[in-house]
mmCIF file of C-alpha atoms in Angstrom:
data_model
loop_
_atom_site.group_PDB
_atom_site.id
_atom_site.type_symbol
_atom_site.label_atom_id
_atom_site.label_comp_id
_atom_site.label_asym_id
_atom_site.label_seq_id
_atom_site.Cartn_x
_atom_site.Cartn_y
_atom_site.Cartn_z
ATOM 1 C CA MET A 116 0.022 0.151 -0.181
ATOM 2 C CA ALA A 117 1.581 3.508 -1.171
ATOM 3 C CA GLY A 118 0.110 6.477 0.366
ATOM 4 C CA HIS A 119 0.013 9.889 -0.720
ATOM 5 C CA GLY A 120 3.388 11.207 -0.132
ATOM 6 C CA ASP A 121 5.174 8.774 -1.195
ATOM 7 C CA ARG A 122 7.843 8.653 -3.805
ATOM 8 C CA ARG A 123 8.321 6.180 -5.610
ATOM 9 C CA LEU A 124 7.637 5.136 -9.080
ATOM 10 C CA VAL A 125 5.407 1.565 -10.420
ATOM 11 C CA ARG A 126 6.675 -0.910 -12.997
ATOM 12 C CA PRO A 127 3.884 -3.450 -13.309
ATOM 13 C CA ILE A 128 5.356 -6.787 -14.075
ATOM 14 C CA GLY A 129 2.423 -8.241 -16.101
ATOM 15 C CA CYS A 130 -0.220 -7.417 -13.220
ATOM 16 C CA ALA A 131 -3.492 -5.278 -13.102
ATOM 17 C CA VAL A 132 -2.648 -1.861 -11.510
ATOM 18 C CA ALA A 133 -5.723 -1.003 -9.362
ATOM 19 C CA VAL A 134 -5.963 3.466 -8.181
ATOM 20 C CA LEU A 135 -8.703 3.937 -5.814
ATOM 21 C CA GLY A 136 -7.928 8.130 -4.757
ATOM 22 C CA HIS A 137 -4.731 8.946 -4.212
ATOM 23 C CA SER A 138 -3.451 5.784 -3.809
ATOM 24 C CA PHE A 139 -2.790 2.583 -5.564
ATOM 25 C CA ILE A 140 -2.245 -1.667 -4.728
ATOM 26 C CA ILE A 141 0.337 -2.827 -6.905
ATOM 27 C CA ILE A 142 -0.556 -6.672 -7.397
ATOM 28 C CA GLY A 143 2.937 -8.519 -8.150
ATOM 29 C CA ALA A 144 4.613 -5.261 -9.393
ATOM 30 C CA MET A 145 8.258 -4.435 -8.919
ATOM 31 C CA THR A 146 8.424 -0.408 -7.082
ATOM 32 C CA ILE A 147 11.349 1.524 -7.993
ATOM 33 C CA PRO A 148 12.787 4.539 -6.413
ATOM 34 C CA GLN A 149 12.328 7.897 -7.926
ATOM 35 C CA SER A 150 16.958 8.646 -7.105
ATOM 36 C CA ASP A 151 17.079 5.063 -8.827
ATOM 37 C CA HIS A 152 15.243 5.669 -11.710
ATOM 38 C CA ARG A 153 16.750 9.245 -12.436
ATOM 39 C CA ARG A 154 20.193 7.078 -12.090
ATOM 40 C CA GLN A 155 19.088 4.689 -14.771
ATOM 41 C CA ARG A 156 18.052 7.416 -16.908
ATOM 42 C CA ARG A 157 21.633 9.539 -16.786
ATOM 43 C CA ALA A 158 23.182 6.283 -17.050
ATOM 44 C CA ARG A 159 21.028 5.863 -19.909
ATOM 45 C CA ARG A 160 22.538 9.401 -21.318
ATOM 46 C CA GLY A 161 25.820 8.403 -20.993
ATOM 47 C CA PRO A 162 28.009 10.420 -18.443
ATOM 48 C CA ARG A 163 28.396 13.635 -17.631
ATOM 49 C CA HIS A 164 31.204 16.623 -18.513
ATOM 50 C CA PRO A 165 32.752 19.165 -16.238
ATOM 51 C CA PRO A 166 30.883 22.908 -16.545
ATOM 52 C CA GLY A 167 31.974 24.385 -19.289
ATOM 53 C CA VAL A 168 33.641 21.631 -21.336
ATOM 54 C CA ALA A 169 30.797 22.249 -23.818
ATOM 55 C CA GLY A 170 30.815 24.994 -24.275
ATOM 56 C CA LEU A 171 34.392 25.522 -25.110
ATOM 57 C CA LEU A 172 34.489 22.580 -27.648
ATOM 58 C CA ALA A 173 31.472 24.465 -29.694
ATOM 59 C CA TRP A 174 33.656 27.809 -28.858
ATOM 60 C CA TYR A 175 36.698 25.733 -29.945
ATOM 61 C CA ARG A 176 34.992 24.261 -33.436
ATOM 62 C CA ARG A 177 33.371 28.078 -34.221
ATOM 63 C CA SER A 178 36.795 29.572 -33.780
ATOM 64 C CA ARG A 179 39.953 28.159 -33.975
ATOM 65 C CA ARG A 180 42.191 28.600 -36.174
ATOM 66 C CA ASP A 181 43.242 26.899 -39.826
ATOM 67 C CA LEU A 182 46.287 26.211 -38.945
ATOM 68 C CA PRO A 183 48.266 23.334 -41.051
ATOM 69 C CA TRP A 184 48.660 21.085 -38.235
ATOM 70 C CA ARG A 185 44.932 20.867 -37.823
ATOM 71 C CA ARG A 186 44.815 19.454 -41.119
ATOM 72 C CA THR A 187 45.923 15.433 -40.084
ATOM 73 C CA ARG A 188 46.205 13.222 -37.414
ATOM 74 C CA ASP A 189 49.304 12.043 -38.104
ATOM 75 C CA PRO A 190 51.908 12.387 -35.402
ATOM 76 C CA TYR A 191 55.289 13.356 -36.958
ATOM 77 C CA ARG A 192 53.181 16.199 -37.925
ATOM 78 C CA ILE A 193 51.916 16.782 -34.778
ATOM 79 C CA TRP A 194 54.962 16.433 -33.140
ATOM 80 C CA ILE A 195 56.972 19.015 -35.728
ATOM 81 C CA SER A 196 54.511 21.328 -34.584
ATOM 82 C CA GLU A 197 54.654 21.065 -31.128
ATOM 83 C CA ILE A 198 58.438 21.520 -30.975
ATOM 84 C CA MET A 199 58.135 24.075 -33.203
ATOM 85 C CA LEU A 200 56.364 26.402 -31.565
ATOM 86 C CA GLN A 201 57.103 26.470 -28.433
ATOM 87 C CA GLN A 202 58.683 29.252 -27.015
ATOM 88 C CA THR A 203 57.431 30.626 -31.266
ATOM 89 C CA THR A 204 54.518 32.101 -32.450
ATOM 90 C CA VAL A 205 51.799 31.136 -34.497
ATOM 91 C CA ARG A 206 52.764 33.280 -37.223
ATOM 92 C CA THR A 207 56.754 32.667 -37.652
ATOM 93 C CA VAL A 208 56.007 29.067 -36.985
ATOM 94 C CA VAL A 209 53.238 28.497 -40.291
ATOM 95 C CA PRO A 210 55.644 29.091 -43.645
ATOM 96 C CA TYR A 211 59.083 27.322 -41.258
ATOM 97 C CA TYR A 212 55.859 23.892 -40.716
ATOM 98 C CA ARG A 213 55.744 24.098 -44.243
ATOM 99 C CA ARG A 214 58.807 23.901 -45.798
ATOM 100 C CA PHE A 215 60.549 21.276 -43.146
ATOM 101 C CA ILE A 216 57.331 19.331 -44.413
ATOM 102 C CA ARG A 217 58.208 19.272 -47.875
ATOM 103 C CA LEU A 218 61.749 18.709 -47.569
ATOM 104 C CA PHE A 219 61.491 15.509 -44.652
ATOM 105 C CA PRO A 220 57.633 15.127 -45.222
ATOM 106 C CA THR A 221 58.199 11.721 -43.005
ATOM 107 C CA VAL A 222 60.010 10.769 -40.044
ATOM 108 C CA GLN A 223 62.463 8.038 -42.259
ATOM 109 C CA ALA A 224 63.069 11.315 -44.342
ATOM 110 C CA LEU A 225 64.210 13.554 -41.407
ATOM 111 C CA ALA A 226 66.307 10.361 -39.300
ATOM 112 C CA SER A 227 68.451 9.813 -43.077
ATOM 113 C CA ALA A 228 68.342 13.676 -43.376
ATOM 114 C CA ARG A 229 72.364 14.602 -42.465
ATOM 115 C CA ALA A 230 72.646 17.628 -39.252
ATOM 116 C CA VAL A 231 73.111 20.055 -42.181
ATOM 117 C CA GLU A 232 70.424 20.341 -43.910
ATOM 118 C CA VAL A 233 68.039 19.477 -40.852
ATOM 119 C CA LEU A 234 69.791 23.440 -39.404
ATOM 120 C CA ALA A 235 69.825 25.214 -42.764
ATOM 121 C CA ALA A 236 65.910 23.928 -42.841
ATOM 122 C CA TRP A 237 65.595 25.536 -39.146
ATOM 123 C CA SER A 238 67.650 28.552 -40.165
ATOM 124 C CA GLY A 239 65.997 31.828 -38.526
ATOM 125 C CA LEU A 240 63.622 30.306 -36.506
ATOM 126 C CA GLY A 241 66.572 30.405 -33.475
ATOM 127 C CA TYR A 242 66.877 27.530 -30.641
ATOM 128 C CA TYR A 243 68.779 25.646 -32.750
ATOM 129 C CA GLY A 244 68.886 22.664 -30.132
ATOM 130 C CA ARG A 245 65.182 21.523 -31.118
ATOM 131 C CA ALA A 246 66.443 21.179 -34.157
ATOM 132 C CA ARG A 247 69.175 18.769 -33.066
ATOM 133 C CA ASN A 248 66.325 16.639 -31.092
ATOM 134 C CA LEU A 249 64.422 16.694 -33.615
ATOM 135 C CA ARG A 250 66.730 14.495 -35.877
ATOM 136 C CA ALA A 251 68.152 12.379 -32.992
ATOM 137 C CA ALA A 252 65.151 12.529 -31.716
ATOM 138 C CA ALA A 253 63.285 10.420 -35.420
ATOM 139 C CA ARG A 254 66.779 7.974 -35.146
ATOM 140 C CA ILE A 255 65.245 7.188 -32.280
ATOM 141 C CA ILE A 256 61.647 6.634 -33.984
ATOM 142 C CA VAL A 257 63.170 4.803 -36.868
ATOM 143 C CA ASP A 258 65.336 2.253 -35.292
ATOM 144 C CA ARG A 259 63.672 1.618 -31.546
ATOM 145 C CA HIS A 260 60.259 1.922 -32.876
ATOM 146 C CA SER A 261 59.910 1.190 -36.145
ATOM 147 C CA GLY A 262 59.107 4.982 -37.692
ATOM 148 C CA ARG A 263 56.420 4.863 -35.788
ATOM 149 C CA PHE A 264 56.008 8.130 -33.040
ATOM 150 C CA PRO A 265 55.513 6.097 -29.799
ATOM 151 C CA ARG A 266 51.962 5.377 -28.656
ATOM 152 C CA HIS A 267 53.248 5.155 -25.133
ATOM 153 C CA LEU A 268 53.976 7.652 -23.121
ATOM 154 C CA GLU A 269 57.424 6.510 -21.176
ATOM 155 C CA ASP A 270 58.378 5.605 -24.872
ATOM 156 C CA ALA A 271 57.235 9.235 -26.224
ATOM 157 C CA LEU A 272 59.107 11.163 -23.025
ATOM 158 C CA ALA A 273 62.416 9.712 -23.501
ATOM 159 C CA LEU A 274 62.959 10.660 -27.129
ATOM 160 C CA PRO A 275 65.128 13.903 -27.152
ATOM 161 C CA GLY A 276 63.597 17.359 -26.514
ATOM 162 C CA VAL A 277 60.001 15.757 -25.554
ATOM 163 C CA GLY A 278 58.407 16.824 -22.533
ATOM 164 C CA ARG A 279 55.426 15.925 -20.832
ATOM 165 C CA SER A 280 53.396 18.433 -22.243
ATOM 166 C CA THR A 281 54.066 18.143 -26.458
ATOM 167 C CA ALA A 282 53.952 14.565 -25.336
ATOM 168 C CA GLY A 283 50.526 14.893 -24.184
ATOM 169 C CA ALA A 284 49.532 17.151 -26.930
ATOM 170 C CA ILE A 285 50.643 15.140 -29.526
ATOM 171 C CA LEU A 286 49.880 11.510 -28.298
ATOM 172 C CA SER A 287 45.993 13.146 -27.380
ATOM 173 C CA ILE A 288 45.950 14.668 -30.597
ATOM 174 C CA ALA A 289 46.728 12.033 -32.741
ATOM 175 C CA HIS A 290 45.474 8.735 -30.777
ATOM 176 C CA GLY A 291 43.202 9.964 -27.950
ATOM 177 C CA ALA A 292 44.944 9.616 -25.068
ATOM 178 C CA ARG A 293 43.594 10.935 -22.124
ATOM 179 C CA LEU A 294 46.985 13.119 -21.561
ATOM 180 C CA PRO A 295 46.819 16.876 -20.266
ATOM 181 C CA VAL A 296 48.675 19.712 -21.887
ATOM 182 C CA LEU A 297 50.041 22.385 -19.885
ATOM 183 C CA ASP A 298 51.881 24.684 -21.232
ATOM 184 C CA GLY A 299 52.212 28.534 -20.901
ATOM 185 C CA ASN A 300 48.581 28.996 -22.412
ATOM 186 C CA VAL A 301 46.726 26.384 -20.655
ATOM 187 C CA ALA A 302 48.589 27.268 -17.278
ATOM 188 C CA ARG A 303 47.155 30.685 -17.551
ATOM 189 C CA VAL A 304 43.322 30.043 -18.396
ATOM 190 C CA LEU A 305 43.479 26.936 -15.626
ATOM 191 C CA SER A 306 44.426 29.952 -12.849
ATOM 192 C CA ARG A 307 42.092 31.918 -13.810
ATOM 193 C CA LEU A 308 39.657 29.693 -14.353
ATOM 194 C CA TYR A 309 40.599 27.801 -10.303
ATOM 195 C CA LEU A 310 42.313 30.593 -8.722
ATOM 196 C CA VAL A 311 45.077 28.823 -8.451
ATOM 197 C CA ARG A 312 47.736 32.055 -6.815
ATOM 198 C CA GLY A 313 50.880 32.306 -6.544
ATOM 199 C CA PRO A 314 54.167 32.530 -7.589
ATOM 200 C CA LYS A 315 55.919 29.609 -9.841
ATOM 201 C CA SER A 316 56.292 26.567 -7.206
ATOM 202 C CA ALA A 317 55.906 22.781 -7.740
ATOM 203 C CA ALA A 318 52.989 22.630 -5.458
ATOM 204 C CA ARG A 319 51.452 25.274 -7.850
ATOM 205 C CA GLU A 320 52.614 23.184 -10.879
ATOM 206 C CA ARG A 321 51.108 19.441 -8.945
ATOM 207 C CA ARG A 322 47.574 21.507 -8.697
ATOM 208 C CA LEU A 323 47.764 23.008 -12.587
ATOM 209 C CA TRP A 324 48.425 19.629 -13.358
ATOM 210 C CA GLY A 325 45.792 17.273 -11.734
ATOM 211 C CA LEU A 326 42.907 20.276 -12.513
ATOM 212 C CA ALA A 327 44.308 20.021 -16.350
ATOM 213 C CA ALA A 328 44.506 15.914 -16.238
ATOM 214 C CA ASP A 329 40.605 15.978 -14.396
ATOM 215 C CA LEU A 330 39.425 18.079 -17.562
ATOM 216 C CA VAL A 331 40.809 15.509 -19.685
ATOM 217 C CA ALA A 332 39.787 12.538 -18.530
ATOM 218 C CA ALA A 333 35.994 13.624 -17.951
ATOM 219 C CA ALA A 334 35.996 15.388 -22.464
ATOM 220 C CA PRO A 335 34.389 13.495 -25.049
ATOM 221 C CA SER A 336 37.122 14.565 -26.999
ATOM 222 C CA SER A 337 41.189 14.899 -24.788
ATOM 223 C CA GLY A 338 42.893 16.267 -28.037
ATOM 224 C CA ASP A 339 39.727 18.273 -29.162
ATOM 225 C CA LEU A 340 39.603 19.659 -25.369
ATOM 226 C CA ASN A 341 43.853 20.056 -24.778
ATOM 227 C CA GLN A 342 43.852 22.244 -28.640
ATOM 228 C CA ALA A 343 40.172 23.985 -27.062
ATOM 229 C CA LEU A 344 42.711 25.100 -24.427
ATOM 230 C CA MET A 345 45.614 26.055 -26.113
ATOM 231 C CA GLU A 346 43.737 28.260 -28.305
ATOM 232 C CA LEU A 347 41.762 30.014 -25.321
ATOM 233 C CA GLY A 348 45.059 31.115 -24.210
ATOM 234 C CA ALA A 349 46.553 31.748 -26.832
ATOM 235 C CA THR A 350 44.048 33.870 -28.426
ATOM 236 C CA VAL A 351 41.678 35.355 -25.409
ATOM 237 C CA CYS A 352 43.008 34.558 -22.568
ATOM 238 C CA ALA A 353 46.000 36.755 -22.806
ATOM 239 C CA PRO A 354 48.880 36.997 -20.356
ATOM 240 C CA VAL A 355 47.513 40.829 -20.410
ATOM 241 C CA SER A 356 44.294 42.985 -21.392
ATOM 242 C CA PRO A 357 42.053 39.361 -21.526
ATOM 243 C CA ALA A 358 39.296 40.108 -24.058
ATOM 244 C CA CYS A 359 36.881 38.578 -21.063
ATOM 245 C CA THR A 360 33.744 39.660 -23.101
ATOM 246 C CA VAL A 361 34.212 36.853 -25.804
ATOM 247 C CA CYS A 362 35.434 34.118 -23.522
ATOM 248 C CA PRO A 363 33.423 30.798 -23.911
ATOM 249 C CA LEU A 364 34.299 30.097 -19.729
ATOM 250 C CA SER A 365 34.317 33.291 -18.620
ATOM 251 C CA ARG A 366 30.374 33.377 -16.403
ATOM 252 C CA ARG A 367 32.302 30.529 -14.973
ATOM 253 C CA LEU A 368 35.264 32.700 -13.820
ATOM 254 C CA PRO A 369 35.343 32.837 -10.049
ATOM 255 C CA ALA A 370 35.708 37.058 -10.393
ATOM 256 C CA ALA A 371 32.951 37.482 -12.827
ATOM 257 C CA ARG A 372 30.547 35.377 -10.549
ATOM 258 C CA GLY A 373 32.128 37.783 -7.633
ATOM 259 C CA ARG A 374 34.150 36.227 -5.879
ATOM 260 C CA ARG A 375 38.134 38.716 -5.976
ATOM 261 C CA SER A 376 41.452 37.331 -6.354
ATOM 262 C CA ARG A 377 44.803 38.580 -6.077
ATOM 263 C CA SER A 378 47.142 36.729 -8.489
ATOM 264 C CA VAL A 379 45.384 35.064 -11.542
ATOM 265 C CA PRO A 380 48.494 34.851 -11.936
ATOM 266 C CA PRO A 381 50.489 38.214 -11.905
ATOM 267 C CA SER A 382 51.853 39.646 -15.002
ATOM 268 C CA PRO A 383 54.443 41.711 -14.757
ATOM 269 C CA TRP A 384 52.603 45.284 -16.306
ATOM 270 C CA CYS A 385 51.446 47.568 -14.167
ATOM 271 C CA HIS A 386 48.794 50.513 -14.310
ATOM 272 C CA ALA A 387 52.269 52.618 -13.639
ATOM 273 C CA GLU A 388 53.138 50.568 -17.632
ATOM 274 C CA GLY A 389 49.952 52.365 -18.208
ATOM 275 C CA ALA A 390 48.863 48.434 -18.475
ATOM 276 C CA SER A 391 46.965 46.190 -16.565
ATOM 277 C CA CYS A 392 48.611 45.555 -13.015
ATOM 278 C CA CYS A 393 48.218 42.011 -13.351
ATOM 279 C CA ALA A 394 46.349 39.490 -15.441
ATOM 280 C CA ALA A 395 43.176 39.746 -12.005
ATOM 281 C CA VAL A 396 43.127 43.541 -12.591
ATOM 282 C CA ALA A 397 41.924 42.603 -16.820
ATOM 283 C CA ILE A 398 38.852 40.267 -14.959
ATOM 284 C CA GLY A 399 37.911 42.835 -11.825
ATOM 285 C CA ALA A 400 40.309 41.913 -9.660
ATOM 286 C CA SER A 401 43.097 43.274 -8.075
ATOM 287 C CA CYS A 402 46.460 42.862 -8.100
ATOM 288 C CA GLU A 403 48.312 41.850 -4.934
ATOM 289 C CA ALA A 404 51.422 43.885 -5.190
ATOM 290 C CA CYS A 405 50.017 46.852 -4.979
ATOM 291 C CA GLY A 406 45.404 46.481 -4.480
ATOM 292 C CA SER A 407 44.713 48.277 -6.794
ATOM 293 C CA SER A 408 41.859 47.476 -9.397
ATOM 294 C CA PRO A 409 40.418 49.240 -12.935
ATOM 295 C CA ARG A 410 39.402 51.610 -10.679
ATOM 296 C CA SER A 411 42.224 52.682 -8.924
ATOM 297 C CA ALA A 412 44.563 53.082 -11.207
ATOM 298 C CA PRO A 413 46.046 55.891 -10.528
ATOM 299 C CA ALA A 414 46.351 54.679 -7.166
ATOM 300 C CA ALA A 415 49.351 51.487 -8.853
ATOM 301 C CA ALA A 416 50.817 54.561 -10.341
ATOM 302 C CA ALA A 417 51.089 56.413 -6.534
ATOM 303 C CA THR A 418 52.850 53.229 -5.357
ATOM 304 C CA GLY A 419 55.300 52.957 -7.735
ATOM 305 C CA CYS A 420 53.871 49.168 -8.478
ATOM 306 C CA ALA A 421 55.691 48.930 -11.604
ATOM 307 C CA SER A 422 58.862 48.476 -9.705
ATOM 308 C CA ARG A 423 57.662 45.094 -8.667
ATOM 309 C CA TRP A 424 57.391 43.577 -11.901
ATOM 310 C CA ALA A 425 59.868 42.358 -14.291
ATOM 311 C CA GLY A 426 60.406 41.740 -17.775
ATOM 312 C CA PRO A 427 57.789 41.735 -19.870
ATOM 313 C CA SER A 428 55.413 39.204 -20.407
ATOM 314 C CA PRO A 429 55.476 36.500 -23.439
ATOM 315 C CA PRO A 430 54.011 37.671 -27.285
ATOM 316 C CA SER A 431 50.447 36.023 -27.850
ATOM 317 C CA GLY A 432 50.130 33.572 -29.208
ATOM 318 C CA THR A 433 53.102 31.534 -28.108
ATOM 319 C CA ARG A 434 53.944 28.581 -26.934
ATOM 320 C CA SER A 435 55.442 29.131 -23.608
ATOM 321 C CA PRO A 436 56.573 26.359 -21.991
ATOM 322 C CA THR A 437 55.778 25.975 -17.810
ATOM 323 C CA ALA A 438 58.561 24.417 -15.650
ATOM 324 C CA ALA A 439 59.329 20.621 -16.484
ATOM 325 C CA SER A 440 56.159 20.596 -18.490
ATOM 326 C CA GLY A 441 57.307 20.343 -21.797
#
């Protein structure tokens, strides 16, 4: 007998159900608590993704730049692009990438090339150790992996010039591996999204790696999620003056929800230099060093806060790796 307030769903099993007024009598039926029914319904719908992931992926599909290495799942070509993008802007990399692939279309071609040929193709791109590492790694791939870029993280990390972030990008994009990326762009996005405060440290980096891993584990496509985070950091979530009004995650930012951070994270610029005192100021928070906000820029100049930051921020679009991330 079930009364007025009993919130159960009834599933008859070849029997009659009689309903009398506001009560009902079940003969040979199975009753299922409504909470169990909801769980079953959610299970049929599939896993739920973290808030904002669907919007971020939709933004990426709609707004991503048309770059040559995004037209392929070939791990060799993705690897070349990831190495070139380290400390170098996308605009600079594109013509070098096209020429390099034309000269060395396969890992076998790169492995058999002379060092002077590889360095000549790299000339003008800078950081020539990257070119030497590419050639050395190509020879290892040919000799030990039958000419195929390794699919396991441990084997990829054993290649010269390949760190954890680079390996994660290659394997997630090419093979769908559930591996995170944490370059400078992704670290900045996650720091602002989750209010990861303070200067660079091993603990802060572990926290960011954990957040990146959680997002990748829950996303429908790890490769697209990693590329979306990198694209967002490179084009929207800039070190200085981020374009928060067009950010697909802006409503998820703690600062946008009324909370304030003192470091999200700080950038080397200050109001005294005519720019934002820190990245937090650009999203409505306050500066860790001088306590200024967008409405109190003169106070920052008066305190001489600019002297507390050193050097310019990286140019927008640069793949700036975090410490030990590769």
